mmCIF file of C-alpha atoms and ligand atoms in Angstrom:
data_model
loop_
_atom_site.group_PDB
_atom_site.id
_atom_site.type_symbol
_atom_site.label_atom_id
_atom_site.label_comp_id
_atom_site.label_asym_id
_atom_site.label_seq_id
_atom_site.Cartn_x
_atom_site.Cartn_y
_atom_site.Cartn_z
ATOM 1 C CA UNK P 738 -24.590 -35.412 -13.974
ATOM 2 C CA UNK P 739 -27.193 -35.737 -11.266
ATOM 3 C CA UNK P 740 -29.505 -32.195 -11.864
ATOM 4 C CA UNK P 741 -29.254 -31.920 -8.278
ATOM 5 C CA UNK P 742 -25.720 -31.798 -8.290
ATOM 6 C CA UNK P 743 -23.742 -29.040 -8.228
ATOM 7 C CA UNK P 744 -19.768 -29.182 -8.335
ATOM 8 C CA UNK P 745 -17.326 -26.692 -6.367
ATOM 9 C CA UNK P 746 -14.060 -26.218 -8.000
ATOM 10 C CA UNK P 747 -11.806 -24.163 -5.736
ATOM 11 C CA UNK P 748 -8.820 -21.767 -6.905
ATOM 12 C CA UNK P 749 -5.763 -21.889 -4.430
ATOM 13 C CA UNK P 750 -4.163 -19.205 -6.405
ATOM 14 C CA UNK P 751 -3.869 -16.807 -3.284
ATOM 15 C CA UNK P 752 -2.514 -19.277 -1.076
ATOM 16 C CA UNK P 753 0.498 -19.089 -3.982
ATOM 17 C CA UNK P 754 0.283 -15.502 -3.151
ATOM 18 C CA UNK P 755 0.648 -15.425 0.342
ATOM 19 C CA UNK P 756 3.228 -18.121 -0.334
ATOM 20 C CA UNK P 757 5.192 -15.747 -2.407
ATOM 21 C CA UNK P 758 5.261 -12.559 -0.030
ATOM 22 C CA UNK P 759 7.838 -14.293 1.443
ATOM 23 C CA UNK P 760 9.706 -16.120 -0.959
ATOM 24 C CA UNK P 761 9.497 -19.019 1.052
ATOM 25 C CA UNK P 762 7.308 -22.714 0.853
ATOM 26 C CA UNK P 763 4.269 -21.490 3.246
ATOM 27 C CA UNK P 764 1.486 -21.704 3.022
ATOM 28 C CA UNK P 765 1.996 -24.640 0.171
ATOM 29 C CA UNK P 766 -1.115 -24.455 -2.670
ATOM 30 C CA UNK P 767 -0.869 -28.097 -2.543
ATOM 31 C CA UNK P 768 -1.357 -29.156 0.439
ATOM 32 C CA UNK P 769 -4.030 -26.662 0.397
ATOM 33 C CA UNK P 770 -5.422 -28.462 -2.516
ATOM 34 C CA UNK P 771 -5.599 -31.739 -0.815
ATOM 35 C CA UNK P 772 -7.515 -30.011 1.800
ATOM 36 C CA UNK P 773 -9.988 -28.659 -0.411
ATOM 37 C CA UNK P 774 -10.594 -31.783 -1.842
ATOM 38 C CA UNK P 775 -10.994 -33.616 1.496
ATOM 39 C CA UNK P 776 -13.625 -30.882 2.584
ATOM 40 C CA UNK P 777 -15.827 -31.265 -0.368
ATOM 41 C CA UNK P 778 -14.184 -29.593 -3.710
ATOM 42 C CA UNK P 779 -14.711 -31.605 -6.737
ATOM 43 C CA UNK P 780 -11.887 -30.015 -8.507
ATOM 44 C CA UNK P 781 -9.188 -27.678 -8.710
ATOM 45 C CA UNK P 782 -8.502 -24.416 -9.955
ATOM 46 C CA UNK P 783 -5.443 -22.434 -10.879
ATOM 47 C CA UNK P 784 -4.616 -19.373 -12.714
ATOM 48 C CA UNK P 785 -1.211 -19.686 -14.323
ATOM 49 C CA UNK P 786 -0.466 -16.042 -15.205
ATOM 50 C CA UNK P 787 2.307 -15.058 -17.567
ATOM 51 C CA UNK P 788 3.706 -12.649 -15.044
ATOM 52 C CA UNK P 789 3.733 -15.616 -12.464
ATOM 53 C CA UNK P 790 2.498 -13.771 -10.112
ATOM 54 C CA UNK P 791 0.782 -16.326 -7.946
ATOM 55 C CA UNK P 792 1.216 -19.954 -8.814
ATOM 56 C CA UNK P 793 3.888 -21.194 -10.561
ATOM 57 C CA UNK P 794 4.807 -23.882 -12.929
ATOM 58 C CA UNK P 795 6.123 -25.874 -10.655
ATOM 59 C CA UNK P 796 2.880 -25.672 -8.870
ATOM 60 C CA UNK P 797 0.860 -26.895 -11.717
ATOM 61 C CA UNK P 798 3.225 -29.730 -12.037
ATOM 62 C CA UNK P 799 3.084 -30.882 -8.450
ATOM 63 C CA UNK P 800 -0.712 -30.854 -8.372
ATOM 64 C CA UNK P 801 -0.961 -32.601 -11.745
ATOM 65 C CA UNK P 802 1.107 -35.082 -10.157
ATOM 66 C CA UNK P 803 0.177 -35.398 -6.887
ATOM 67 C CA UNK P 804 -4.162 -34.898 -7.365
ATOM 68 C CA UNK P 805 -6.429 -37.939 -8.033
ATOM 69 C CA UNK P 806 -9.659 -34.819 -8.504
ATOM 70 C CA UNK P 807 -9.796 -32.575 -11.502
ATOM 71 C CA UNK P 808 -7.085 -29.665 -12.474
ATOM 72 C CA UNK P 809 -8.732 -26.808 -13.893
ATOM 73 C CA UNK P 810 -5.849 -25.072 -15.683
ATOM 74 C CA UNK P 811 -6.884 -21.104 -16.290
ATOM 75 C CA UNK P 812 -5.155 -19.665 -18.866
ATOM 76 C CA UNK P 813 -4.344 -17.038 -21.628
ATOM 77 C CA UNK P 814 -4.841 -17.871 -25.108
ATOM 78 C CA UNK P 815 -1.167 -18.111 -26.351
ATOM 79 C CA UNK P 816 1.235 -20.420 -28.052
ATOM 80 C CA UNK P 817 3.248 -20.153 -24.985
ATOM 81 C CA UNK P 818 0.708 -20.848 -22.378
ATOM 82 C CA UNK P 819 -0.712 -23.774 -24.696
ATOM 83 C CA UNK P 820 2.877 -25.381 -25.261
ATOM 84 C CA UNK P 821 3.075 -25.427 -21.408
ATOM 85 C CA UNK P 822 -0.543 -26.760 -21.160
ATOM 86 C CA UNK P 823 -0.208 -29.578 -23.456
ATOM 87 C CA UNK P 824 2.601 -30.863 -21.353
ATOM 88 C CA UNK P 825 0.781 -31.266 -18.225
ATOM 89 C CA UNK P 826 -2.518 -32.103 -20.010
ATOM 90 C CA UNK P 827 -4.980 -30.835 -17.827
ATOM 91 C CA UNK P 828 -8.535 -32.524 -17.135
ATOM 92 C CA UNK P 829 -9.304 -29.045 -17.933
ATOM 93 C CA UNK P 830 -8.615 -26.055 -19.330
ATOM 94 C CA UNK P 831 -10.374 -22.370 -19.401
ATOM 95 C CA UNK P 832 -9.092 -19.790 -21.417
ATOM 96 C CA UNK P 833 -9.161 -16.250 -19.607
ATOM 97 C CA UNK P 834 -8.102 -12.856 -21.145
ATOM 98 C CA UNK P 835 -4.826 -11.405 -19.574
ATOM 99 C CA UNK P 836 -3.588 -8.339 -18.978
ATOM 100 C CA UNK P 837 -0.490 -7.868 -17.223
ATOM 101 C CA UNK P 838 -1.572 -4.664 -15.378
ATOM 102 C CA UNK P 839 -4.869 -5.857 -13.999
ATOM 103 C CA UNK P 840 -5.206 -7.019 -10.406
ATOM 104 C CA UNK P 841 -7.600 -10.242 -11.289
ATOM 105 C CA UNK P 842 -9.532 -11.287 -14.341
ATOM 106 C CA UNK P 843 -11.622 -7.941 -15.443
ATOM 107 C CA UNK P 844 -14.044 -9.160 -17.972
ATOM 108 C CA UNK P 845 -14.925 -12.506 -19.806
ATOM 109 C CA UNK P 846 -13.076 -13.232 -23.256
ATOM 110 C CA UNK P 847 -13.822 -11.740 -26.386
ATOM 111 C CA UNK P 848 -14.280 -15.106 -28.137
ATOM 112 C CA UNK P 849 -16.077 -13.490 -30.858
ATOM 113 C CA UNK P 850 -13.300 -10.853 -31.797
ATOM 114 C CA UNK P 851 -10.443 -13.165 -30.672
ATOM 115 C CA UNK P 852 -11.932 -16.494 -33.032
ATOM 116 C CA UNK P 853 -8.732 -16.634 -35.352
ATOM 117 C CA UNK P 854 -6.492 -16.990 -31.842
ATOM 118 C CA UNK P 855 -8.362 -19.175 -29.595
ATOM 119 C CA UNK P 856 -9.347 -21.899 -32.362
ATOM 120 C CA UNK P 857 -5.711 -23.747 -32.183
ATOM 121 C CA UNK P 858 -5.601 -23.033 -28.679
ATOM 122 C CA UNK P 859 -8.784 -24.579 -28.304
ATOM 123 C CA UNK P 860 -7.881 -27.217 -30.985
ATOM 124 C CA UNK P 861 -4.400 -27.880 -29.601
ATOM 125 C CA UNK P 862 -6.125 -28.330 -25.881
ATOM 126 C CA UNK P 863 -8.623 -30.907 -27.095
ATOM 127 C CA UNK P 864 -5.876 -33.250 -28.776
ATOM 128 C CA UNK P 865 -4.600 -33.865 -25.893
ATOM 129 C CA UNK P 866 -8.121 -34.617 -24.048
ATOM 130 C CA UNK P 867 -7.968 -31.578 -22.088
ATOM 131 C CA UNK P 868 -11.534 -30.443 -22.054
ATOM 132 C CA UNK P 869 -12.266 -26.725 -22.523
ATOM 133 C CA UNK P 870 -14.328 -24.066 -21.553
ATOM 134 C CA UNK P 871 -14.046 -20.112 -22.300
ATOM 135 C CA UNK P 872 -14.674 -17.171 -19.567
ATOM 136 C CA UNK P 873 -17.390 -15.413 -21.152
ATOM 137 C CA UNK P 874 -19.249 -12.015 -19.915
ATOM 138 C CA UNK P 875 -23.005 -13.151 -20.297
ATOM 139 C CA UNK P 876 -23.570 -11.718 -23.457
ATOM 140 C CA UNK P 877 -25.401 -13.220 -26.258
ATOM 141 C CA UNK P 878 -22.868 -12.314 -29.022
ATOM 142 C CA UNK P 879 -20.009 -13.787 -26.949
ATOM 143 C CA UNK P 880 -21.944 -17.022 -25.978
ATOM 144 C CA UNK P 881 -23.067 -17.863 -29.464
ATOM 145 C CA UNK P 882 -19.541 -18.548 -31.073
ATOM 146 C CA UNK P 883 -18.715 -21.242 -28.202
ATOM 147 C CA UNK P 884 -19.839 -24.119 -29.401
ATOM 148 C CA UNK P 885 -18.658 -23.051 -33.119
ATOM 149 C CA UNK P 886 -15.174 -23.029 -31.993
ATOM 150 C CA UNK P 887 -15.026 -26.412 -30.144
ATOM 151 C CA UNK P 888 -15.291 -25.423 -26.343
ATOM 152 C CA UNK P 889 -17.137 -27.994 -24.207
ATOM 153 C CA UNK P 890 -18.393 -25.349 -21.158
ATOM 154 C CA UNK P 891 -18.470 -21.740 -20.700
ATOM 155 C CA UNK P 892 -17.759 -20.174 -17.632
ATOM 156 C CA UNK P 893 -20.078 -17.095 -17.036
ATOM 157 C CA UNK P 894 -18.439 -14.362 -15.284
ATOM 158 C CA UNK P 895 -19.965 -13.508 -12.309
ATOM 159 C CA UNK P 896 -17.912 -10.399 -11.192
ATOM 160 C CA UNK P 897 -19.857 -7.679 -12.780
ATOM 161 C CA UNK P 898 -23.386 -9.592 -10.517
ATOM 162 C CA UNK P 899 -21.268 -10.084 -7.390
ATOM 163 C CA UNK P 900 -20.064 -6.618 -7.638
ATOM 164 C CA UNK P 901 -24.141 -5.045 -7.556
ATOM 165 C CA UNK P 902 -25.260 -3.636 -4.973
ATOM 166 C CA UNK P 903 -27.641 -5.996 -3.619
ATOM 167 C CA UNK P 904 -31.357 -4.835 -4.955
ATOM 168 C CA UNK P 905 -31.862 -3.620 -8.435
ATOM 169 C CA UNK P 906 -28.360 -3.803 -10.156
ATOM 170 C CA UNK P 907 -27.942 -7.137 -8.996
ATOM 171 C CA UNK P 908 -31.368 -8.250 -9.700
ATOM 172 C CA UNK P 909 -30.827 -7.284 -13.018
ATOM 173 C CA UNK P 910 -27.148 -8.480 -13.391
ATOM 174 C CA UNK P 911 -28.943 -12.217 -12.253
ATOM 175 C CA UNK P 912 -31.292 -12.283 -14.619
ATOM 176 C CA UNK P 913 -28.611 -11.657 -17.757
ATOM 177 C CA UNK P 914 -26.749 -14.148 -16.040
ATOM 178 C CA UNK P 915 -29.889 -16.884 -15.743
ATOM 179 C CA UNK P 916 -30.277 -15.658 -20.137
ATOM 180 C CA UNK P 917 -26.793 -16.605 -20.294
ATOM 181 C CA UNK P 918 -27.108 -20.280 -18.632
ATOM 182 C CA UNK P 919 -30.304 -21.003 -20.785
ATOM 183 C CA UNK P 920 -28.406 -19.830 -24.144
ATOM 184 C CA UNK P 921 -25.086 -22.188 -23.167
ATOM 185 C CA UNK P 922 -27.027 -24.771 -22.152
ATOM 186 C CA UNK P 923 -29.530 -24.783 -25.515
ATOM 187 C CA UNK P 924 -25.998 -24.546 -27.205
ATOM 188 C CA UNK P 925 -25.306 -28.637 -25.268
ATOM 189 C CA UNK P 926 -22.540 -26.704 -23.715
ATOM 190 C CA UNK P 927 -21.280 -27.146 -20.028
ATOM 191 C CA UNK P 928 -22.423 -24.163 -17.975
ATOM 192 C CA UNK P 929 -20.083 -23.053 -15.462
ATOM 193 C CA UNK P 930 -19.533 -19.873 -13.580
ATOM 194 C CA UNK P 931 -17.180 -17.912 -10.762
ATOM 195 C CA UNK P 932 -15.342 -14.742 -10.100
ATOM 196 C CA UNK P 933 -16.090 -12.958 -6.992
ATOM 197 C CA UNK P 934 -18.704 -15.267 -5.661
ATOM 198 C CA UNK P 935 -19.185 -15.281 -1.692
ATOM 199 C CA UNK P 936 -21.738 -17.112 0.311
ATOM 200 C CA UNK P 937 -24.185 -15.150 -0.627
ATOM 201 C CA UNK P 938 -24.035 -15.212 -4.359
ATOM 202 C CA UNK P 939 -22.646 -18.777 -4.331
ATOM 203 C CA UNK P 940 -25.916 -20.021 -3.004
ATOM 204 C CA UNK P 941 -28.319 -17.315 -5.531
ATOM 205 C CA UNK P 942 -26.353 -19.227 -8.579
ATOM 206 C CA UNK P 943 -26.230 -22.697 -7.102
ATOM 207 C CA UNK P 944 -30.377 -22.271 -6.921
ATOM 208 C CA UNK P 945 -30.071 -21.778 -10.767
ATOM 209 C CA UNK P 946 -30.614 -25.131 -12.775
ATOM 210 C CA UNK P 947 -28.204 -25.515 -15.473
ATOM 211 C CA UNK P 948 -25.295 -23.988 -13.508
ATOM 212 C CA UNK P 949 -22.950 -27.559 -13.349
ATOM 213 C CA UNK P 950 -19.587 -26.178 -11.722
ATOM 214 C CA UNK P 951 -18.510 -23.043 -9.740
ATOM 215 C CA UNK P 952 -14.975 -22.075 -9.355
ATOM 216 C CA UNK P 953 -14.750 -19.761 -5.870
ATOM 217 C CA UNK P 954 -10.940 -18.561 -5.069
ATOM 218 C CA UNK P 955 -10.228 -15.307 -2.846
ATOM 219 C CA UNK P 956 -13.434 -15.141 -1.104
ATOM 220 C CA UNK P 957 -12.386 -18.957 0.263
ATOM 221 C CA UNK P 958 -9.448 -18.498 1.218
ATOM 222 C CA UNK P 959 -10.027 -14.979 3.000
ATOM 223 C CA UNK P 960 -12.834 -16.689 4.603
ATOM 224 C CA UNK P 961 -10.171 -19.092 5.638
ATOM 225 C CA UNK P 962 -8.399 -16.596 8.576
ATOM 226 C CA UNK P 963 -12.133 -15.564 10.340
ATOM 227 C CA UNK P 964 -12.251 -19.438 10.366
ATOM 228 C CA UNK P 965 -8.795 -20.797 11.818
ATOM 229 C CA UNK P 966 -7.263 -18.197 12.690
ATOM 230 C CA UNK P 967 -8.426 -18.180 16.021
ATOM 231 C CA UNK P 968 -7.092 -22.133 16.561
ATOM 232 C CA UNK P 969 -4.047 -21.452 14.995
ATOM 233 C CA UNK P 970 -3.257 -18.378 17.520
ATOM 234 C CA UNK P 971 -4.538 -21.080 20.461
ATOM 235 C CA UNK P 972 -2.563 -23.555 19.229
ATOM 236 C CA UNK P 973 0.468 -21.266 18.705
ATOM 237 C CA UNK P 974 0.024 -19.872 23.096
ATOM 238 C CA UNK P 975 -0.066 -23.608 23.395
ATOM 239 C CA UNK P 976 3.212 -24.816 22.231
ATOM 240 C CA UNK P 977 4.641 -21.536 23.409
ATOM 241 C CA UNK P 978 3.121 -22.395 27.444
ATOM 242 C CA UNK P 979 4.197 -25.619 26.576
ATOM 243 C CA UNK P 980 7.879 -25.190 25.936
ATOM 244 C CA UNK P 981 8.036 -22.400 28.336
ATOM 245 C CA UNK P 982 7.026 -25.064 31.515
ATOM 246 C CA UNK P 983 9.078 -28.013 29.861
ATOM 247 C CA UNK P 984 12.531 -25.915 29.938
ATOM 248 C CA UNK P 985 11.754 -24.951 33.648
HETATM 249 N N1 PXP G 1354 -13.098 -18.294 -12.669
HETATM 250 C C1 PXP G 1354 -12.206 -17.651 -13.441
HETATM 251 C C2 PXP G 1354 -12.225 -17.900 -14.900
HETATM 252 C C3 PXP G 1354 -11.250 -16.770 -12.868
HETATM 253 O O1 PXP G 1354 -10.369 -16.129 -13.659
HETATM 254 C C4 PXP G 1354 -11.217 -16.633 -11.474
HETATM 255 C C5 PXP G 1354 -10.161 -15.791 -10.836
HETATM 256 O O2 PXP G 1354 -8.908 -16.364 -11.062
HETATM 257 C C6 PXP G 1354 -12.160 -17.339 -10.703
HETATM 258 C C7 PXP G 1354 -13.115 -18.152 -11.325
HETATM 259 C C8 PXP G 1354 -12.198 -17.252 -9.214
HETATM 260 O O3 PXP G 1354 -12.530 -15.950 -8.856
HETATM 261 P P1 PXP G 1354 -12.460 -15.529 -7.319
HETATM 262 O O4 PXP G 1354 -11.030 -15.693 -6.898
HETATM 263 O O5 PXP G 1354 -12.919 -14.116 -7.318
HETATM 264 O O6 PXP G 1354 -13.365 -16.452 -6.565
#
């Protein structure tokens, strides 16, 4: 890939859970997919959770199906998750620690504690040419056993840096990130990285060479009502004027 080239994978897992406060089909991840994709995404992200809790399997299938771009399958490291996974063979796959009471990914993996588990995950993933990469808090320890267990990217969390205060503590949380990128990329890993990322920070780890791929969920589709919601309430007084005068 270009050097110059960055790509933007974007996570439509909150459209799923908007979606689901209702029970009903709207606002459809897909179709929010294909309009990422038309507007510049390179790829697309979703966060199959074991409680369900957002998309669905029956999302993942549809998008497998229905996508010509990239599926970025997140997922825990289970037998379950990877039985499911090697069924819809994913371009891609990142494996993301899980816990059921947490309201979004907290932390990266612990790939070096959790080796035993994620190796046939990892294993059973690449047989089926789904290419892997492993959420990893930018610490050394953790980075160093990626490449040793067959991943092909890591994805540096960027919560703990988009969470700083802007000034010191984020200065700081940068620079162990930039450590990070230079130790996965000496590795001939993928570097990748997301979680929490906003304009702001988007753009302060775009500028950082070595970063290939960011994956950039809530923030987008928050970001989404300041931007439409306004035409969609016009467009809404529209039809409403519309069909008032028609019936008169
Ligand atoms: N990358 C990973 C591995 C994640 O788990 C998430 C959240 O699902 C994201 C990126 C996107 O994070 P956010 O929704 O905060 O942009």
């Amino acid at each position: 890939m270009n050097p110059a080239e960055i790509r933007l994978g974007v996570n439509v897992d909150h459209v799923a859970t908007l979606r689901n406060a209702r029970g009903g089909t709207h606002p459809d991840p897909l179709t929010a997919a294909r309009l990422a994709l038309v507007s510049g995404a390179d790829s697309i992200t979703v966060h199959l959770r074991e409680d369900r809790r957002h998309i669905r399997d029956a999302d993942v299938r549809a998008m497998r199906d229905a996508l010509a771009a990239p599926l970025n399958l997140e997922m825990a490291a289970t037998m379950d998750m990877l039985a499911f996974a090697t069924e819809i063979r994913p371009q891609a796959a990142c494996l993301v620690p899980e816990r059921r009471a947490e309201l979004t990914t907290e932390g990266g993996l612990d790939a070096a504690g959790l080796a035993t588990q994620l190796a046939p995950v990892i294993a059973g993933l690449r047989a089926v040419g789904t290419r892997v990469s492993l959420f990893l808090d930018p610490e050394p320890r953790q980075i160093a056993i990626a490449e040793r267990l067959g991943a092909g990217a890591v994805e540096l969390h960027t919560g703990t840096y988009c969470a700083a205060l802007p000034g010191a503590n984020r200065d700081q949380e940068r620079r162990r990130l930039i450590e990070g990128v230079h130790q996965v990329t000496m590795q001939g890993l993928e570097c990748h990285a997301g979680h929490g990322l906003d304009y702001e920070t988007a753009a302060e780890m775009a500028a950082v060479a070595g970063i290939v791929e960011l994956n950039i969920g809530h923030f987008l589709v928050g970001q989404a009502i300041f931007d439409s919601l306004g035409a969609s309430v016009a467009r809404m007084k529209q039809i409403m004027r519309d069909a008032r005068r028609n019936a008169a």
